[in-house]
Amino acid sequence: MIYLAEYRLKRVQDGYPFIPLIVNTERFTFNAGITVFCGDNGSGKSTFAKILSAACNCVRVSYKQMQDDEFVARTECFAVSKRFSPKRSFYFSAEEFIQFVRDVEDRKRDALCAIAEIDAYKTLSDYAKSLAKQPHVDTLVSFENFYGKSLAEVSHGQGFLKFFDKRLKENGLYIIDEPEAALSSENQFLLSVRIKNAAENMNCQFVVFTHSPVIASIPQADVYEIQNDAFVKTDWDGLSDVKFLQMFFKNKDRLF
């Protein structure tokens, strides 16, 4: 399923986020259920991911408000066209996920503390206490339903996979930035399988920004590499990261 059909640059202003990649990309058309963008550090992947997520009004997997980012003030400069409206969408950044986990745990602790304080009131009836505690109980139940065991009690990699297991739903648009940051190669493959299955069987669309040759290898994905501050459609074998790893595995002893 393709929800996000096209991105357009309406006008250019000075300063961030108008880096060369953004200025050079006046229009981009999405033609596949999975689109993968690859590129070196500092090439502009994350900036473009944030712009897309803001233009699509994606829920951000963070309790930090989108308004904190300078680029959000410039969203009048960007536009997107959709073929259909997804039922849900989110923007996931591995960089922000660890803080997201901390925020979830903080909110759970706050709810537990509030419940304990209400229980300590001797002047309230049991019925009044139950009414006062209900919003905090609802908070705990919602997190339990979403994530089960505490995300803070598992490794970062397990937490990533658990998050996607719980949050990938049908008819969704998902923009994901460098999910490989805390994943082993095997877990990168497991995440790739989840993305592929959701695109094929759950009517989902994914836009993924990654360094990972494993994630970039998802069958039927459209793959682009940032070259000379522009997106260039590239076969998996032609990706710079793939070429480097192939060369490295053949010549690692000599290289060192």
mmCIF file of C-alpha atoms in Angstrom:
data_model
loop_
_atom_site.group_PDB
_atom_site.id
_atom_site.type_symbol
_atom_site.label_atom_id
_atom_site.label_comp_id
_atom_site.label_asym_id
_atom_site.label_seq_id
_atom_site.Cartn_x
_atom_site.Cartn_y
_atom_site.Cartn_z
ATOM 1 C CA MET A 1 0.000 0.000 0.000
ATOM 2 C CA ILE A 2 1.212 3.491 -0.836
ATOM 3 C CA TYR A 3 -0.195 6.265 1.338
ATOM 4 C CA LEU A 4 2.576 8.840 0.975
ATOM 5 C CA ALA A 5 2.779 9.458 -2.766
ATOM 6 C CA GLU A 6 4.906 12.580 -3.210
ATOM 7 C CA TYR A 7 7.060 15.090 -1.379
ATOM 8 C CA ARG A 8 7.528 18.643 -2.696
ATOM 9 C CA LEU A 9 9.774 21.552 -1.766
ATOM 10 C CA LYS A 10 7.615 24.695 -1.989
ATOM 11 C CA ARG A 11 10.248 27.302 -1.225
ATOM 12 C CA VAL A 12 13.749 27.664 0.195
ATOM 13 C CA GLN A 13 14.768 29.744 3.200
ATOM 14 C CA ASP A 14 18.077 30.405 4.891
ATOM 15 C CA GLY A 15 19.459 28.141 7.582
ATOM 16 C CA TYR A 16 18.569 24.700 8.819
ATOM 17 C CA PRO A 17 17.013 22.460 7.514
ATOM 18 C CA PHE A 18 17.854 23.806 4.041
ATOM 19 C CA ILE A 19 21.005 21.757 3.596
ATOM 20 C CA PRO A 20 22.123 20.901 0.019
ATOM 21 C CA LEU A 21 20.170 17.621 -0.110
ATOM 22 C CA ILE A 22 16.912 19.378 0.787
ATOM 23 C CA VAL A 23 17.494 22.259 -1.619
ATOM 24 C CA ASN A 24 18.304 19.833 -4.446
ATOM 25 C CA THR A 25 15.237 17.659 -3.829
ATOM 26 C CA GLU A 26 12.415 19.711 -5.269
ATOM 27 C CA ARG A 27 10.181 16.666 -5.719
ATOM 28 C CA PHE A 28 10.287 13.010 -4.749
ATOM 29 C CA THR A 29 7.753 10.334 -5.742
ATOM 30 C CA PHE A 30 7.173 7.188 -3.689
ATOM 31 C CA ASN A 31 6.408 4.158 -5.847
ATOM 32 C CA ALA A 32 6.721 1.221 -3.452
ATOM 33 C CA GLY A 33 5.368 0.037 -0.135
ATOM 34 C CA ILE A 34 8.933 0.092 1.210
ATOM 35 C CA THR A 35 11.372 2.869 0.320
ATOM 36 C CA VAL A 36 14.900 2.713 1.729
ATOM 37 C CA PHE A 37 17.292 5.668 1.787
ATOM 38 C CA CYS A 38 21.003 5.054 2.361
ATOM 39 C CA GLY A 39 23.817 7.534 2.736
ATOM 40 C CA ASP A 40 26.905 8.472 4.685
ATOM 41 C CA ASN A 41 26.888 10.228 8.056
ATOM 42 C CA GLY A 42 25.989 13.880 7.610
ATOM 43 C CA SER A 43 24.449 13.362 4.178
ATOM 44 C CA GLY A 44 21.028 14.606 5.303
ATOM 45 C CA LYS A 45 19.063 11.394 5.870
ATOM 46 C CA SER A 46 17.795 12.309 9.327
ATOM 47 C CA THR A 47 16.911 15.846 8.283
ATOM 48 C CA PHE A 48 14.810 14.556 5.394
ATOM 49 C CA ALA A 49 13.203 11.951 7.684
ATOM 50 C CA LYS A 50 12.159 14.671 10.148
ATOM 51 C CA ILE A 51 10.787 16.877 7.382
ATOM 52 C CA LEU A 52 8.702 14.009 5.994
ATOM 53 C CA SER A 53 7.399 13.073 9.427
ATOM 54 C CA ALA A 54 6.387 16.674 10.180
ATOM 55 C CA ALA A 55 4.733 17.137 6.787
ATOM 56 C CA CYS A 56 2.810 13.862 7.281
ATOM 57 C CA ASN A 57 1.816 14.761 10.871
ATOM 58 C CA CYS A 58 3.314 11.524 12.135
ATOM 59 C CA VAL A 59 3.163 10.728 15.828
ATOM 60 C CA ARG A 60 6.683 11.008 17.149
ATOM 61 C CA VAL A 61 8.007 8.160 19.283
ATOM 62 C CA SER A 62 9.149 10.607 21.923
ATOM 63 C CA TYR A 63 7.536 12.746 24.575
ATOM 64 C CA LYS A 64 9.583 15.676 23.332
ATOM 65 C CA GLN A 65 7.300 17.956 21.392
ATOM 66 C CA MET A 66 7.843 18.320 17.650
ATOM 67 C CA GLN A 67 7.882 22.099 18.150
ATOM 68 C CA ASP A 68 11.259 21.729 19.830
ATOM 69 C CA ASP A 69 12.833 21.113 16.447
ATOM 70 C CA GLU A 70 13.802 24.104 14.378
ATOM 71 C CA PHE A 71 12.659 22.519 11.132
ATOM 72 C CA VAL A 72 9.039 22.345 12.285
ATOM 73 C CA ALA A 73 8.776 26.114 12.050
ATOM 74 C CA ARG A 74 9.600 25.769 8.361
ATOM 75 C CA THR A 75 6.971 23.167 7.459
ATOM 76 C CA GLU A 76 5.144 25.717 5.318
ATOM 77 C CA CYS A 77 8.062 25.243 2.911
ATOM 78 C CA PHE A 78 7.302 21.538 2.381
ATOM 79 C CA ALA A 79 4.247 19.603 1.200
ATOM 80 C CA VAL A 80 3.231 15.997 0.702
ATOM 81 C CA SER A 81 0.525 14.315 -1.346
ATOM 82 C CA LYS A 82 -1.184 11.131 -0.206
ATOM 83 C CA ARG A 83 -3.079 8.583 -2.269
ATOM 84 C CA PHE A 84 -4.949 7.402 0.816
ATOM 85 C CA SER A 85 -5.017 8.420 4.449
ATOM 86 C CA PRO A 86 -3.382 5.886 6.775
ATOM 87 C CA LYS A 87 -5.222 4.931 9.953
ATOM 88 C CA ARG A 88 -2.059 5.518 11.961
ATOM 89 C CA SER A 89 1.479 6.756 11.457
ATOM 90 C CA PHE A 90 4.588 7.296 13.504
ATOM 91 C CA TYR A 91 8.140 8.564 13.196
ATOM 92 C CA PHE A 92 10.729 6.401 14.938
ATOM 93 C CA SER A 93 14.281 7.577 15.514
ATOM 94 C CA ALA A 94 16.710 5.169 17.154
ATOM 95 C CA GLU A 95 18.514 8.201 18.549
ATOM 96 C CA GLU A 96 15.414 9.190 20.514
ATOM 97 C CA PHE A 97 14.201 5.717 21.439
ATOM 98 C CA ILE A 98 16.309 5.327 24.583
ATOM 99 C CA GLN A 99 14.933 8.593 25.955
ATOM 100 C CA PHE A 100 11.460 7.401 24.962
ATOM 101 C CA VAL A 101 11.953 4.295 27.115
ATOM 102 C CA ARG A 102 13.056 6.459 30.037
ATOM 103 C CA ASP A 103 10.006 8.674 29.573
ATOM 104 C CA VAL A 104 7.687 5.639 29.572
ATOM 105 C CA GLU A 105 9.248 4.380 32.794
ATOM 106 C CA ASP A 106 9.015 7.838 34.381
ATOM 107 C CA ARG A 107 5.304 8.039 33.563
ATOM 108 C CA LYS A 108 4.723 4.572 35.008
ATOM 109 C CA ARG A 109 6.550 5.537 38.214
ATOM 110 C CA ASP A 110 4.525 8.764 38.434
ATOM 111 C CA ALA A 111 1.297 6.766 38.090
ATOM 112 C CA LEU A 112 2.356 4.307 40.800
ATOM 113 C CA CYS A 113 3.327 7.163 43.134
ATOM 114 C CA ALA A 114 -0.009 8.886 42.547
ATOM 115 C CA ILE A 115 -1.891 5.659 43.342
ATOM 116 C CA ALA A 116 0.119 5.224 46.570
ATOM 117 C CA GLU A 117 -0.610 8.810 47.618
ATOM 118 C CA ILE A 118 -4.337 8.355 47.008
ATOM 119 C CA ASP A 119 -4.352 5.124 49.007
ATOM 120 C CA ALA A 120 -2.675 6.983 51.901
ATOM 121 C CA TYR A 121 -5.579 9.425 52.278
ATOM 122 C CA LYS A 122 -7.547 8.305 55.344
ATOM 123 C CA THR A 123 -10.421 10.711 54.793
ATOM 124 C CA LEU A 124 -11.441 9.286 51.402
ATOM 125 C CA SER A 125 -13.845 6.415 50.994
ATOM 126 C CA ASP A 126 -12.801 3.359 49.018
ATOM 127 C CA TYR A 127 -15.154 4.444 46.226
ATOM 128 C CA ALA A 128 -13.635 7.943 46.079
ATOM 129 C CA LYS A 129 -10.162 6.450 46.031
ATOM 130 C CA SER A 130 -11.059 4.132 43.164
ATOM 131 C CA LEU A 131 -12.374 7.071 41.130
ATOM 132 C CA ALA A 132 -9.261 9.156 41.849
ATOM 133 C CA LYS A 133 -6.928 6.281 40.964
ATOM 134 C CA GLN A 134 -8.649 5.310 37.713
ATOM 135 C CA PRO A 135 -6.734 7.677 35.366
ATOM 136 C CA HIS A 136 -3.429 6.441 36.775
ATOM 137 C CA VAL A 137 -4.516 2.803 36.517
ATOM 138 C CA ASP A 138 -5.538 3.433 32.914
ATOM 139 C CA THR A 139 -2.046 4.789 32.222
ATOM 140 C CA LEU A 140 -0.417 1.638 33.604
ATOM 141 C CA VAL A 141 -2.802 -0.660 31.740
ATOM 142 C CA SER A 142 -2.214 1.141 28.445
ATOM 143 C CA PHE A 143 1.552 0.766 28.757
ATOM 144 C CA GLU A 144 1.155 -2.885 29.750
ATOM 145 C CA ASN A 145 -1.036 -3.539 26.713
ATOM 146 C CA PHE A 146 1.429 -1.793 24.422
ATOM 147 C CA TYR A 147 4.706 -3.194 25.717
ATOM 148 C CA GLY A 148 4.092 -5.985 28.210
ATOM 149 C CA LYS A 149 7.264 -6.395 30.245
ATOM 150 C CA SER A 150 9.087 -3.176 31.013
ATOM 151 C CA LEU A 151 11.098 -1.964 28.037
ATOM 152 C CA ALA A 152 13.769 -0.828 30.484
ATOM 153 C CA GLU A 153 14.322 -4.410 31.633
ATOM 154 C CA VAL A 154 15.376 -5.718 28.232
ATOM 155 C CA SER A 155 18.366 -4.887 26.055
ATOM 156 C CA HIS A 156 18.161 -1.987 23.624
ATOM 157 C CA GLY A 157 17.933 -4.443 20.720
ATOM 158 C CA GLN A 158 15.174 -6.462 22.362
ATOM 159 C CA GLY A 159 13.405 -3.231 23.254
ATOM 160 C CA PHE A 160 13.515 -2.120 19.615
ATOM 161 C CA LEU A 161 12.006 -5.386 18.387
ATOM 162 C CA LYS A 162 9.401 -5.440 21.181
ATOM 163 C CA PHE A 163 8.389 -1.895 20.292
ATOM 164 C CA PHE A 164 7.831 -2.803 16.625
ATOM 165 C CA ASP A 165 5.999 -6.000 17.533
ATOM 166 C CA LYS A 166 3.522 -3.956 19.565
ATOM 167 C CA ARG A 167 3.218 -0.828 17.459
ATOM 168 C CA LEU A 168 3.124 -2.047 13.844
ATOM 169 C CA LYS A 169 -0.584 -2.170 13.004
ATOM 170 C CA GLU A 170 -2.594 -2.508 9.815
ATOM 171 C CA ASN A 171 -3.005 0.417 7.417
ATOM 172 C CA GLY A 172 -0.083 2.378 8.803
ATOM 173 C CA LEU A 173 2.526 4.790 7.455
ATOM 174 C CA TYR A 174 5.837 4.411 9.282
ATOM 175 C CA ILE A 175 8.916 6.624 8.900
ATOM 176 C CA ILE A 176 11.938 5.008 10.558
ATOM 177 C CA ASP A 177 15.365 6.583 11.022
ATOM 178 C CA GLU A 178 18.435 4.345 11.521
ATOM 179 C CA PRO A 179 16.732 1.515 13.441
ATOM 180 C CA GLU A 180 19.928 -0.549 13.223
ATOM 181 C CA ALA A 181 21.630 1.628 15.858
ATOM 182 C CA ALA A 182 21.061 -0.899 18.666
ATOM 183 C CA LEU A 183 20.544 -4.056 16.620
ATOM 184 C CA SER A 184 22.898 -6.924 15.885
ATOM 185 C CA SER A 185 23.036 -8.119 12.276
ATOM 186 C CA GLU A 186 20.661 -10.956 13.131
ATOM 187 C CA ASN A 187 18.184 -8.588 14.763
ATOM 188 C CA GLN A 188 18.454 -6.240 11.795
ATOM 189 C CA PHE A 189 17.312 -9.172 9.681
ATOM 190 C CA LEU A 190 14.452 -9.950 12.087
ATOM 191 C CA LEU A 191 13.306 -6.325 11.917
ATOM 192 C CA SER A 192 13.534 -6.447 8.120
ATOM 193 C CA VAL A 193 11.274 -9.495 8.086
ATOM 194 C CA ARG A 194 8.740 -7.648 10.251
ATOM 195 C CA ILE A 195 8.802 -4.667 7.881
ATOM 196 C CA LYS A 196 8.425 -6.887 4.808
ATOM 197 C CA ASN A 197 5.527 -8.842 6.318
ATOM 198 C CA ALA A 198 3.722 -5.678 7.440
ATOM 199 C CA ALA A 199 4.054 -4.134 3.975
ATOM 200 C CA GLU A 200 2.813 -7.273 2.235
ATOM 201 C CA ASN A 201 0.135 -8.474 4.633
ATOM 202 C CA MET A 202 -0.974 -5.469 6.692
ATOM 203 C CA ASN A 203 -1.322 -2.730 4.046
ATOM 204 C CA CYS A 204 1.528 -0.714 5.539
ATOM 205 C CA GLN A 205 3.981 1.702 3.940
ATOM 206 C CA PHE A 206 7.519 2.180 5.237
ATOM 207 C CA VAL A 207 10.064 4.895 4.576
ATOM 208 C CA VAL A 208 13.349 3.762 6.123
ATOM 209 C CA PHE A 209 16.622 5.665 6.501
ATOM 210 C CA THR A 210 19.543 3.355 7.211
ATOM 211 C CA HIS A 211 23.229 2.476 6.967
ATOM 212 C CA SER A 212 22.425 -1.223 7.179
ATOM 213 C CA PRO A 213 22.957 -3.390 4.077
ATOM 214 C CA VAL A 214 20.759 -5.985 5.810
ATOM 215 C CA ILE A 215 17.765 -3.653 6.083
ATOM 216 C CA ALA A 216 18.428 -2.258 2.606
ATOM 217 C CA SER A 217 18.157 -5.797 1.191
ATOM 218 C CA ILE A 218 14.403 -6.149 1.865
ATOM 219 C CA PRO A 219 12.913 -7.671 -1.305
ATOM 220 C CA GLN A 220 10.769 -5.378 -3.479
ATOM 221 C CA ALA A 221 11.998 -2.261 -1.659
ATOM 222 C CA ASP A 222 12.915 0.805 -3.706
ATOM 223 C CA VAL A 223 16.467 1.690 -2.655
ATOM 224 C CA TYR A 224 18.055 5.135 -2.998
ATOM 225 C CA GLU A 225 21.529 6.319 -2.083
ATOM 226 C CA ILE A 226 22.501 9.914 -1.402
ATOM 227 C CA GLN A 227 25.189 10.829 -3.917
ATOM 228 C CA ASN A 228 26.404 14.379 -4.509
ATOM 229 C CA ASP A 229 23.565 15.767 -2.372
ATOM 230 C CA ALA A 230 20.834 14.041 -4.346
ATOM 231 C CA PHE A 231 18.811 10.818 -4.156
ATOM 232 C CA VAL A 232 19.924 8.258 -6.742
ATOM 233 C CA LYS A 233 17.983 5.024 -7.259
ATOM 234 C CA THR A 234 20.444 2.199 -6.720
ATOM 235 C CA ASP A 235 20.489 -1.586 -6.836
ATOM 236 C CA TRP A 236 21.421 -3.232 -3.547
ATOM 237 C CA ASP A 237 24.708 -4.482 -5.028
ATOM 238 C CA GLY A 238 25.571 -0.926 -6.023
ATOM 239 C CA LEU A 239 25.285 0.578 -2.528
ATOM 240 C CA SER A 240 28.535 1.986 -1.162
ATOM 241 C CA ASP A 241 28.086 0.175 2.172
ATOM 242 C CA VAL A 242 27.547 -3.142 0.400
ATOM 243 C CA LYS A 243 30.583 -2.665 -1.829
ATOM 244 C CA PHE A 244 32.750 -1.737 1.134
ATOM 245 C CA LEU A 245 31.697 -4.758 3.196
ATOM 246 C CA GLN A 246 32.204 -7.111 0.274
ATOM 247 C CA MET A 247 35.701 -5.709 -0.200
ATOM 248 C CA PHE A 248 36.403 -5.772 3.530
ATOM 249 C CA PHE A 249 35.425 -9.413 3.991
ATOM 250 C CA LYS A 250 37.714 -10.430 1.139
ATOM 251 C CA ASN A 251 40.681 -8.326 2.237
ATOM 252 C CA LYS A 252 40.333 -7.728 5.992
ATOM 253 C CA ASP A 253 43.746 -9.142 6.930
ATOM 254 C CA ARG A 254 45.542 -7.119 4.283
ATOM 255 C CA LEU A 255 43.574 -3.967 5.144
ATOM 256 C CA PHE A 256 44.549 -4.164 8.803
#
